[in-house]
Short mmCIF file of C-alpha atoms and ligand atoms in Angstrom, two decimals:
data_model
loop_
_atom_site.label_atom_id
_atom_site.label_comp_id
_atom_site.label_asym_id
_atom_site.label_seq_id
_atom_site.Cartn_x
_atom_site.Cartn_y
_atom_site.Cartn_z
CA UNK A 1 124.98 119.43 56.86
CA UNK A 2 123.73 118.62 60.37
CA UNK A 3 121.61 115.50 60.76
CA UNK A 4 118.01 115.72 61.98
CA UNK A 5 116.66 113.74 64.93
CA UNK A 6 112.86 113.75 65.12
CA UNK A 7 111.01 112.58 68.21
CA UNK A 8 107.29 111.86 68.23
CA UNK A 9 105.78 112.41 71.67
CA UNK A 10 106.85 115.09 74.12
CA UNK A 11 106.94 113.28 77.42
CA UNK A 12 109.25 110.92 79.28
CA UNK A 13 110.70 108.92 76.38
CA UNK A 14 110.67 111.67 73.75
CA UNK A 15 112.04 114.56 75.78
CA UNK A 16 114.65 112.42 77.58
CA UNK A 17 115.96 111.43 74.16
CA UNK A 18 115.87 114.98 72.81
CA UNK A 19 117.64 116.39 75.88
CA UNK A 20 120.36 113.73 75.95
CA UNK A 21 120.98 114.06 72.20
CA UNK A 22 121.37 117.81 72.63
CA UNK A 23 123.88 117.39 75.49
CA UNK A 24 125.90 114.95 73.39
CA UNK A 25 125.78 116.85 70.08
CA UNK A 26 125.33 120.62 69.98
CA UNK A 27 125.04 120.58 66.16
CA UNK A 28 122.28 117.99 65.77
CA UNK A 29 118.97 119.38 64.58
CA UNK A 30 116.35 118.13 67.02
CA UNK A 31 112.62 118.37 66.30
CA UNK A 32 110.13 117.22 68.96
CA UNK A 33 106.52 116.80 67.84
CA UNK A 34 103.82 116.65 70.52
CA UNK A 35 100.15 116.45 69.64
CA UNK A 36 98.99 118.03 72.89
CA UNK A 37 99.76 121.14 74.88
CA UNK A 38 101.70 119.58 77.74
CA UNK A 39 105.26 118.27 77.55
CA UNK A 40 107.58 116.64 80.07
CA UNK A 41 104.85 116.07 82.64
CA UNK A 42 104.66 113.61 85.51
CA UNK A 43 101.49 111.61 84.91
CA UNK A 44 102.47 109.65 88.02
CA UNK A 45 101.65 112.69 90.14
CA UNK A 46 98.05 113.05 88.91
CA UNK A 47 96.37 111.07 91.72
CA UNK A 48 98.09 113.35 94.24
CA UNK A 49 96.84 116.41 92.37
CA UNK A 50 93.27 115.11 92.55
CA UNK A 51 93.78 114.31 96.24
CA UNK A 52 94.92 117.89 96.82
CA UNK A 53 98.48 117.14 97.89
CA UNK A 54 99.91 118.70 94.73
CA UNK A 55 98.65 122.24 94.42
CA UNK A 56 98.61 122.91 90.69
CA UNK A 57 98.84 120.85 87.52
CA UNK A 58 101.79 123.03 86.50
CA UNK A 59 103.73 121.57 89.44
CA UNK A 60 103.72 118.25 87.58
CA UNK A 61 105.66 119.73 84.65
CA UNK A 62 109.35 118.95 84.97
CA UNK A 63 110.75 121.12 82.18
CA UNK A 64 108.74 123.84 80.46
CA UNK A 65 108.41 124.16 76.67
CA UNK A 66 110.30 127.49 76.89
CA UNK A 67 113.27 125.80 78.59
CA UNK A 68 113.40 123.13 75.90
CA UNK A 69 113.28 125.77 73.17
CA UNK A 70 115.63 128.37 74.58
CA UNK A 71 118.09 126.63 76.91
CA UNK A 72 118.20 123.24 75.15
CA UNK A 73 117.81 124.48 71.60
CA UNK A 74 115.19 121.85 70.77
CA UNK A 75 112.67 122.69 68.06
CA UNK A 76 109.67 121.66 70.15
CA UNK A 77 106.36 121.90 68.32
CA UNK A 78 103.31 121.41 70.53
CA UNK A 79 99.86 120.81 69.00
CA UNK A 80 101.67 119.02 66.17
CA UNK A 81 100.38 115.50 65.62
CA UNK A 82 102.27 112.94 63.57
CA UNK A 83 99.67 111.20 61.42
CA UNK A 84 101.92 109.00 59.28
CA UNK A 85 105.45 107.66 59.06
CA UNK A 86 107.19 106.77 55.82
CA UNK A 87 110.29 104.79 56.85
CA UNK A 88 111.43 104.39 53.22
CA UNK A 89 111.31 108.11 52.43
CA UNK A 90 112.43 108.88 56.03
CA UNK A 91 109.69 111.42 56.64
CA UNK A 92 106.81 111.86 59.06
CA UNK A 93 103.59 113.60 58.11
CA UNK A 94 102.59 116.21 60.64
CA UNK A 95 99.17 117.74 61.16
CA UNK A 96 99.04 121.18 62.77
CA UNK A 97 96.64 124.13 62.52
CA UNK A 98 94.49 122.24 60.00
CA UNK A 99 97.41 121.75 57.60
CA UNK A 100 99.71 118.83 56.90
CA UNK A 101 103.42 118.87 56.07
CA UNK A 102 106.22 116.33 55.72
CA UNK A 103 109.11 116.48 58.16
CA UNK A 104 112.27 114.64 57.06
CA UNK A 105 114.49 112.81 59.56
CA UNK A 106 117.80 111.00 59.72
CA UNK A 107 116.89 109.33 63.02
CA UNK A 108 113.35 108.91 64.33
CA UNK A 109 112.15 108.04 67.84
CA UNK A 110 108.56 106.94 68.35
CA UNK A 111 107.61 107.83 71.92
CA UNK A 112 103.86 107.95 71.55
CA UNK A 113 103.08 106.37 74.93
CA UNK A 114 99.91 104.45 75.71
CA UNK A 115 96.22 105.20 76.18
CA UNK A 116 93.75 104.25 78.87
CA UNK A 117 91.64 101.28 77.81
CA UNK A 118 87.98 102.24 77.53
CA UNK A 119 85.85 99.10 77.87
CA UNK A 120 82.70 99.02 75.75
CA UNK A 121 80.53 99.86 78.76
CA UNK A 122 77.17 101.54 78.39
CA UNK A 123 77.27 105.03 79.86
CA UNK A 124 81.00 105.74 79.34
CA UNK A 125 79.97 109.16 77.98
CA UNK A 126 77.93 110.19 81.04
CA UNK A 127 79.11 113.24 82.99
CA UNK A 128 81.20 112.14 85.92
CA UNK A 129 82.71 109.07 84.21
CA UNK A 130 86.45 109.46 83.65
CA UNK A 131 89.59 107.67 82.64
CA UNK A 132 92.78 109.22 83.97
CA UNK A 133 95.74 109.20 81.64
CA UNK A 134 96.42 112.80 80.62
CA UNK A 135 96.84 115.96 82.66
CA UNK A 136 93.65 117.31 81.09
CA UNK A 137 91.75 114.31 82.41
CA UNK A 138 93.22 114.83 85.88
CA UNK A 139 92.11 118.46 85.65
CA UNK A 140 88.61 117.39 84.61
CA UNK A 141 88.33 114.96 87.55
CA UNK A 142 89.56 117.61 89.97
CA UNK A 143 87.09 120.20 88.62
CA UNK A 144 84.24 117.71 88.79
CA UNK A 145 84.98 116.76 92.40
CA UNK A 146 85.20 120.47 93.27
CA UNK A 147 81.95 121.45 91.59
CA UNK A 148 79.68 118.40 91.88
CA UNK A 149 80.89 117.40 95.37
CA UNK A 150 80.15 113.70 94.78
CA UNK A 151 79.22 111.64 97.81
CA UNK A 152 79.84 108.19 96.37
CA UNK A 153 82.64 107.27 93.99
CA UNK A 154 83.25 104.09 92.02
CA UNK A 155 86.68 102.97 90.93
CA UNK A 156 86.62 100.33 88.22
CA UNK A 157 89.85 98.33 88.31
CA UNK A 158 92.10 97.43 91.23
CA UNK A 159 95.44 98.10 89.54
CA UNK A 160 97.83 100.69 90.88
CA UNK A 161 96.01 103.61 89.24
CA UNK A 162 92.69 102.42 90.70
CA UNK A 163 94.18 102.15 94.17
CA UNK A 164 95.88 105.55 93.98
CA UNK A 165 92.61 107.10 92.80
CA UNK A 166 90.69 105.37 95.62
CA UNK A 167 93.02 107.12 98.05
CA UNK A 168 92.64 110.41 96.15
CA UNK A 169 88.83 110.36 96.18
CA UNK A 170 88.68 109.21 99.81
CA UNK A 171 90.98 112.14 100.63
CA UNK A 172 88.35 114.42 99.08
CA UNK A 173 85.65 113.04 101.38
CA UNK A 174 84.09 110.66 98.82
CA UNK A 175 82.72 107.29 99.96
CA UNK A 176 84.73 104.99 97.68
CA UNK A 177 83.66 101.66 96.17
CA UNK A 178 86.34 99.76 94.27
CA UNK A 179 85.23 97.11 91.75
CA UNK A 180 87.68 94.44 90.56
CA UNK A 181 86.63 91.56 88.35
CA UNK A 182 89.52 89.31 89.52
CA UNK A 183 89.61 87.71 92.98
CA UNK A 184 92.30 90.20 94.09
CA UNK A 185 93.56 93.74 93.51
CA UNK A 186 97.10 94.44 92.23
CA UNK A 187 97.33 91.25 90.17
CA UNK A 188 101.00 91.71 89.11
CA UNK A 189 102.03 92.02 92.77
CA UNK A 190 100.76 88.54 93.70
CA UNK A 191 98.20 87.28 96.16
CA UNK A 192 100.27 87.71 99.32
CA UNK A 193 100.66 91.45 98.71
CA UNK A 194 97.06 91.82 97.54
CA UNK A 195 95.63 90.32 100.71
CA UNK A 196 97.53 92.78 102.92
CA UNK A 197 96.51 95.71 100.72
CA UNK A 198 92.86 94.60 100.66
CA UNK A 199 92.71 94.42 104.45
CA UNK A 200 94.20 97.90 104.66
CA UNK A 201 91.79 99.30 102.07
CA UNK A 202 88.87 97.94 104.12
CA UNK A 203 90.37 99.50 107.28
CA UNK A 204 90.37 102.79 105.38
CA UNK A 205 86.63 102.38 104.67
CA UNK A 206 87.07 101.58 100.99
CA UNK A 207 84.22 99.27 99.98
CA UNK A 208 85.91 96.46 98.07
CA UNK A 209 83.92 94.48 95.52
CA UNK A 210 86.23 91.68 94.36
CA UNK A 211 85.22 89.10 91.74
CA UNK A 212 82.77 91.72 90.55
CA UNK A 213 82.51 92.65 86.88
CA UNK A 214 81.09 96.08 86.08
CA UNK A 215 78.77 96.07 83.07
CA UNK A 216 78.20 99.78 82.61
CA UNK A 217 76.92 103.00 84.09
CA UNK A 218 73.51 104.63 84.15
CA UNK A 219 72.13 108.07 84.80
CA UNK A 220 70.29 110.92 83.21
CA UNK A 221 73.09 113.03 81.68
CA UNK A 222 75.31 112.50 84.70
CA UNK A 223 76.26 109.17 86.19
CA UNK A 224 74.03 107.93 89.00
CA UNK A 225 74.83 104.23 89.23
CA UNK A 226 77.25 101.44 88.41
CA UNK A 227 75.53 98.52 86.70
CA UNK A 228 76.55 95.02 87.81
CA UNK A 229 75.06 91.67 86.90
CA UNK A 230 71.60 91.87 88.45
CA UNK A 231 72.41 94.85 90.64
CA UNK A 232 72.82 98.60 90.51
CA UNK A 233 74.99 100.52 92.97
CA UNK A 234 74.90 104.30 93.41
CA UNK A 235 77.85 106.40 92.17
CA UNK A 236 78.17 110.15 91.52
CA UNK A 237 81.68 109.90 90.09
CA UNK A 238 83.43 107.01 88.34
CA UNK A 239 87.09 106.44 87.49
CA UNK A 240 87.69 103.68 84.97
CA UNK A 241 91.23 102.37 85.47
CA UNK A 242 91.33 99.03 83.73
CA UNK A 243 94.79 99.33 82.22
CA UNK A 244 96.54 100.88 79.25
CA UNK A 245 97.33 99.80 75.70
CA UNK A 246 100.35 100.94 73.68
CA UNK A 247 99.92 103.62 70.99
CA UNK A 248 101.51 101.43 68.34
CA UNK A 249 99.09 101.86 65.44
CA UNK A 250 100.96 104.74 63.80
CA UNK A 251 104.04 102.50 63.66
CA UNK A 252 102.18 99.36 62.64
CA UNK A 253 100.52 100.90 59.58
CA UNK A 254 103.94 102.15 58.50
CA UNK A 255 105.28 98.57 58.46
CA UNK A 256 107.13 98.90 61.75
CA UNK A 257 106.99 95.60 63.57
CA UNK A 258 104.74 95.17 66.57
CA UNK A 259 105.40 92.32 69.00
CA UNK A 260 103.05 89.81 70.61
CA UNK A 261 102.42 92.18 73.52
CA UNK A 262 100.90 94.70 71.09
CA UNK A 263 103.77 97.14 71.66
CA UNK A 264 106.45 98.07 69.11
CA UNK A 265 109.19 95.42 68.87
CA UNK A 266 112.68 96.73 69.59
CA UNK A 267 116.23 95.42 69.95
CA UNK A 268 118.63 96.12 72.82
CA UNK A 269 119.26 99.63 71.46
CA UNK A 270 115.55 100.42 71.16
CA UNK A 271 115.80 100.02 67.37
CA UNK A 272 112.81 98.77 65.39
CA UNK A 273 112.98 96.68 62.20
CA UNK A 274 114.07 99.93 60.48
CA UNK A 275 117.66 100.89 61.34
CA UNK A 276 116.97 104.58 61.84
CA UNK A 277 113.65 104.21 63.63
CA UNK A 278 113.64 103.72 67.40
CA UNK A 279 110.78 103.25 69.86
CA UNK A 280 110.78 103.77 73.61
CA UNK A 281 108.50 104.03 76.61
CA UNK A 282 104.90 102.91 76.93
CA UNK A 283 104.54 102.26 73.19
CA UNK A 284 107.51 99.87 73.04
CA UNK A 285 108.54 96.43 74.20
CA UNK A 286 111.66 95.86 76.30
CA UNK A 287 113.52 92.71 77.22
CA UNK A 288 112.63 91.11 80.54
CA UNK A 289 115.83 90.60 82.54
CA UNK A 290 114.57 87.35 84.12
CA UNK A 291 112.95 85.59 81.16
CA UNK A 292 115.01 87.15 78.36
CA UNK A 293 111.72 87.57 76.45
CA UNK A 294 110.13 90.72 75.03
CA UNK A 295 107.82 92.27 77.59
CA UNK A 296 105.62 95.35 77.94
CA UNK A 297 105.49 97.00 81.35
CA UNK A 298 104.55 100.65 80.86
CA UNK A 299 106.37 102.54 83.62
CA UNK A 300 108.09 105.90 83.84
CA UNK A 301 111.71 104.95 84.46
CA UNK A 302 111.66 102.51 81.54
CA UNK A 303 110.61 105.38 79.28
CA UNK A 304 113.15 107.85 80.69
CA UNK A 305 116.01 105.36 80.57
CA UNK A 306 115.33 104.15 77.05
CA UNK A 307 114.84 107.70 75.79
CA UNK A 308 118.15 108.80 77.29
CA UNK A 309 120.01 105.80 75.83
CA UNK A 310 118.54 106.38 72.37
CA UNK A 311 119.44 110.07 72.57
CA UNK A 312 123.02 108.95 73.09
CA UNK A 313 122.91 106.27 70.40
CA UNK A 314 121.76 108.66 67.67
CA UNK A 315 124.74 110.88 68.37
CA UNK A 316 127.10 108.03 67.49
CA UNK A 317 127.60 106.31 70.85
CA UNK A 318 125.49 103.10 70.79
CA UNK A 319 123.98 102.63 74.25
CA UNK A 320 121.66 99.74 75.24
CA UNK A 321 118.29 100.83 76.62
CA UNK A 322 118.55 98.37 79.50
CA UNK A 323 116.40 95.40 80.42
CA UNK A 324 113.32 95.57 82.62
CA UNK A 325 112.31 93.63 85.71
CA UNK A 326 108.83 95.13 85.93
CA UNK A 327 109.84 96.79 89.18
CA UNK A 328 106.87 98.72 90.56
CA UNK A 329 105.83 100.35 93.80
CA UNK A 330 102.49 101.77 94.89
CA UNK A 331 101.16 103.67 97.88
CA UNK A 332 97.79 102.53 99.20
CA UNK A 333 96.88 104.98 101.97
CA UNK A 334 99.41 104.20 104.76
CA UNK A 335 100.78 101.12 103.07
CA UNK A 336 103.43 100.59 100.43
CA UNK A 337 103.51 97.62 98.07
CA UNK A 338 106.28 96.72 95.66
CA UNK A 339 107.19 93.94 93.24
CA UNK A 340 109.91 92.99 90.80
CA UNK A 341 110.73 90.14 88.42
CA UNK A 342 108.62 87.01 88.30
CA UNK A 343 106.47 86.83 91.43
CA UNK A 344 103.87 84.37 90.26
CA UNK A 345 104.86 80.69 90.36
CA UNK A 346 102.72 79.78 87.32
CA UNK A 347 104.38 82.55 85.31
CA UNK A 348 107.78 81.23 86.43
CA UNK A 349 106.87 77.71 85.27
CA UNK A 350 105.65 79.11 81.93
CA UNK A 351 109.05 80.78 81.53
CA UNK A 352 110.75 77.41 82.01
CA UNK A 353 111.76 77.67 85.68
CA UNK A 354 111.03 75.35 88.60
CA UNK A 355 109.98 77.94 91.20
CA UNK A 356 110.45 77.68 94.94
CA UNK A 357 109.20 80.55 97.10
CA UNK A 358 109.07 81.78 100.67
CA UNK A 359 106.99 84.37 102.44
CA UNK A 360 108.30 85.88 105.67
CA UNK A 361 107.37 88.71 108.01
CA UNK A 362 110.18 90.81 109.49
CA UNK A 363 110.41 94.16 111.28
CA UNK A 364 111.44 97.23 109.27
CA UNK A 365 113.77 98.40 112.10
CA UNK A 366 115.48 96.68 115.04
CA UNK A 367 112.64 95.13 117.05
CA UNK A 368 113.42 97.31 120.11
CA UNK A 369 113.65 100.60 118.19
CA UNK A 370 110.45 102.70 118.26
CA UNK A 371 108.37 102.78 115.10
CA UNK A 372 109.27 99.35 113.72
CA UNK A 373 106.60 98.12 111.29
CA UNK A 374 106.05 94.63 109.98
CA UNK A 375 107.18 93.96 106.43
CA UNK A 376 105.89 90.96 104.47
CA UNK A 377 108.34 89.71 101.91
CA UNK A 378 108.06 87.08 99.24
CA UNK A 379 111.03 85.79 97.24
CA UNK A 380 110.90 83.35 94.35
CA UNK A 381 113.89 81.37 93.05
CA UNK A 382 114.64 78.63 90.56
CA UNK A 383 115.19 75.27 92.30
CA UNK A 384 117.93 73.97 90.04
CA UNK A 385 120.13 77.06 89.65
CA UNK A 386 119.24 78.86 92.89
CA UNK A 387 118.82 81.98 90.80
CA UNK A 388 116.54 84.64 92.24
CA UNK A 389 113.53 85.20 89.95
CA UNK A 390 111.53 87.91 91.72
CA UNK A 391 109.96 89.18 94.87
CA UNK A 392 107.49 91.46 96.57
CA UNK A 393 107.43 93.61 99.70
CA UNK A 394 104.45 95.13 101.51
CA UNK A 395 104.31 97.16 104.71
CA UNK A 396 104.10 100.62 106.17
CA UNK A 397 107.76 101.58 105.74
CA UNK A 398 110.91 100.37 104.05
CA UNK A 399 109.09 98.92 101.05
CA UNK A 400 111.63 100.39 98.65
CA UNK A 401 113.89 97.54 99.76
CA UNK A 402 112.46 95.95 96.60
CA UNK A 403 115.36 97.73 94.86
CA UNK A 404 117.78 95.26 96.47
CA UNK A 405 115.82 92.44 94.86
CA UNK A 406 115.68 94.26 91.52
CA UNK A 407 119.44 94.86 91.62
CA UNK A 408 120.01 91.18 92.35
CA UNK A 409 117.85 90.27 89.33
CA UNK A 410 119.86 92.54 87.05
CA UNK A 411 123.06 90.94 88.38
CA UNK A 412 121.63 87.43 87.88
CA UNK A 413 122.38 86.59 91.53
CA UNK A 414 121.53 83.40 93.34
CA UNK A 415 119.62 83.35 96.60
CA UNK A 416 122.83 82.40 98.43
CA UNK A 417 124.56 85.50 97.04
CA UNK A 418 121.68 87.75 98.15
CA UNK A 419 121.80 86.20 101.62
CA UNK A 420 125.42 87.30 102.01
CA UNK A 421 125.11 90.85 100.58
CA UNK A 422 126.68 93.51 102.75
CA UNK A 423 123.54 95.59 103.43
CA UNK A 424 123.37 98.64 105.70
CA UNK A 425 122.34 98.24 109.33
CA UNK A 426 121.62 100.53 112.26
CA UNK A 427 118.64 100.06 114.62
CA UNK A 428 116.52 102.98 113.31
CA UNK A 429 116.69 101.63 109.74
CA UNK A 430 116.81 97.86 109.83
CA UNK A 431 117.33 94.72 111.87
CA UNK A 432 120.95 93.45 111.71
CA UNK A 433 119.95 91.08 108.94
CA UNK A 434 117.99 93.18 106.47
CA UNK A 435 114.55 91.61 105.86
CA UNK A 436 115.53 90.88 102.24
CA UNK A 437 118.63 88.99 103.41
CA UNK A 438 116.51 87.17 105.99
CA UNK A 439 114.05 86.10 103.30
CA UNK A 440 116.96 84.96 101.13
CA UNK A 441 118.35 83.00 104.09
CA UNK A 442 115.03 81.19 104.59
CA UNK A 443 114.70 80.53 100.86
CA UNK A 444 118.28 79.21 100.65
CA UNK A 445 117.42 76.77 103.44
CA UNK A 446 114.34 75.64 101.54
CA UNK A 447 116.36 75.18 98.34
CA UNK A 448 118.86 73.02 100.20
CA UNK A 449 115.87 70.90 101.21
C1 FAD B 1 97.62 108.01 86.74
C2 FAD B 1 98.97 107.47 86.38
C3 FAD B 1 99.90 107.20 87.39
C4 FAD B 1 101.13 106.69 87.06
N1 FAD B 1 102.02 106.42 88.09
C5 FAD B 1 103.21 105.86 87.79
C6 FAD B 1 104.14 105.58 88.83
O1 FAD B 1 103.88 105.84 90.02
N2 FAD B 1 105.34 105.02 88.50
C7 FAD B 1 105.66 104.73 87.20
O2 FAD B 1 106.76 104.24 86.94
N3 FAD B 1 104.81 105.03 86.18
C8 FAD B 1 103.61 105.58 86.46
N4 FAD B 1 102.75 105.88 85.43
C9 FAD B 1 103.14 105.55 84.03
C10 FAD B 1 104.03 106.64 83.44
O3 FAD B 1 103.35 107.86 83.50
C11 FAD B 1 104.35 106.26 81.99
O4 FAD B 1 105.03 105.04 82.00
C12 FAD B 1 105.20 107.32 81.29
O5 FAD B 1 104.54 108.54 81.23
C13 FAD B 1 105.52 106.85 79.86
O6 FAD B 1 106.15 107.85 79.16
P1 FAD B 1 106.10 107.88 77.55
O7 FAD B 1 106.92 109.04 77.15
O8 FAD B 1 106.41 106.55 77.03
O9 FAD B 1 104.55 108.10 77.21
P2 FAD B 1 103.55 109.27 77.58
O10 FAD B 1 103.85 109.84 78.91
O11 FAD B 1 102.18 108.69 77.38
O12 FAD B 1 103.82 110.36 76.48
C14 FAD B 1 103.55 110.14 75.13
C15 FAD B 1 103.27 111.47 74.48
O13 FAD B 1 103.14 111.26 73.09
C16 FAD B 1 102.14 112.11 72.58
N5 FAD B 1 101.67 111.54 71.32
C17 FAD B 1 101.02 110.37 71.14
N6 FAD B 1 100.80 110.15 69.83
C18 FAD B 1 101.31 111.20 69.17
C19 FAD B 1 101.39 111.57 67.79
N7 FAD B 1 100.88 110.77 66.85
N8 FAD B 1 102.01 112.73 67.45
C20 FAD B 1 102.54 113.53 68.42
N9 FAD B 1 102.47 113.24 69.74
C21 FAD B 1 101.88 112.09 70.10
C22 FAD B 1 101.11 112.11 73.69
O14 FAD B 1 100.26 113.24 73.60
C23 FAD B 1 101.98 112.11 74.93
O15 FAD B 1 102.23 113.41 75.40
C24 FAD B 1 101.49 106.44 85.71
C25 FAD B 1 100.57 106.72 84.69
C26 FAD B 1 99.32 107.23 85.02
C27 FAD B 1 98.36 107.52 83.92
#
């Protein structure tokens, strides 16, 4: 009899696993359980939908439910929520249409994602106050901006979602105020990137309120103001983007181990403490390639990659899910900012390294070629071994050079090795020495003392 592979969660992790398993094994029974309506959607595109650059929400769907069902022969059940897991009996309890039933599995993947953190602010339930994590929420924000035509918008949180939403609301003609309780935006990108981004946000008429903790919202039915300590600032629409937390509770109550990060603990194959139960994506930990420690960085490629690997593993070909470097990139109006690995010196020391870093500015193209923009690059290395630990890039073009740094981290390269990489050069694309190689050259000099 064919084995059954059950996936919980119908987005990046879950559907990547289901699709890969189907390609590898035409006989496997594959059941995908999704509590909502949408599957295989690009949450990452939501800010651009609100901004108006993506025409319809449907454009964010990569593969339709029909395609999964007909062309991929996956038993996809939308509006089916898994409410319990019994890893001993190897069943999940599913709630659908007001009824519950038990679904047996031979292999189970938990791909339940994460949820937007909702701080215990007064006024979270006022009209015009949103978090943005699901397509339905993006739709609600878009509708609200269309109908209420807000003049002043407040973004709470200066992470990448907050910054993308600042751009989205500004693009809709809203006067944007961004509130961040820390001294800088984009904390995981480091101060050097944050300062460049902050200057650019101000140039774009975003009102930045750093070191400013929001305490709640007020209004009569609909939001009218953001409440700060001793002050009240007007706002007709609010986006709360203060981070996400893994949906790990379903697993935890079933006795599936959760790590210190709060996400589900997994091994190199994405396996939990139960042999036949895997976890991937925003709900799961992954191993940091620099520190070797479990980490939780909820990003799309991590979910897709791990899902795909697990889909292959359950068909009898064990495939590691891959380590993570926390590589991330964000657009802030005309600027790009990117980071990978360990960028913060204190974090490097905590991980047992002796960090040495450099920050350089270099042109994105040959200095004489039209359109060259300045790139600011930071690289961090370990003094003793010379091993590269991380880096960041910020500028108006060529920021995806961060991938060179990320690749070097995965290869465990030293700064000297990065300096002598054979990287592509022609005047319209780069100076002769690529800015990453230049930064490595300067850092190598510093390491030599
Ligand atoms: C606004 C925004 C912008 C983003 N931009 C980027 C970006 O630019 N780059 C990047 O790398 N990442 C970005 N991300 C993050 C990226 O979207 C996630 O990392 C990715 O979607 C994770 O995929 P996942 O499958 O693990 O989880 P999810 O996409 O959250 O999917 C989990 C699914 O599980 C379902 N589910 C949960 N519990 C149950 C249950 N009990 N039973 C059945 N179904 C259940 C949920 O309904 C959901 O559909 C962004 C996220 C947001 C919100």
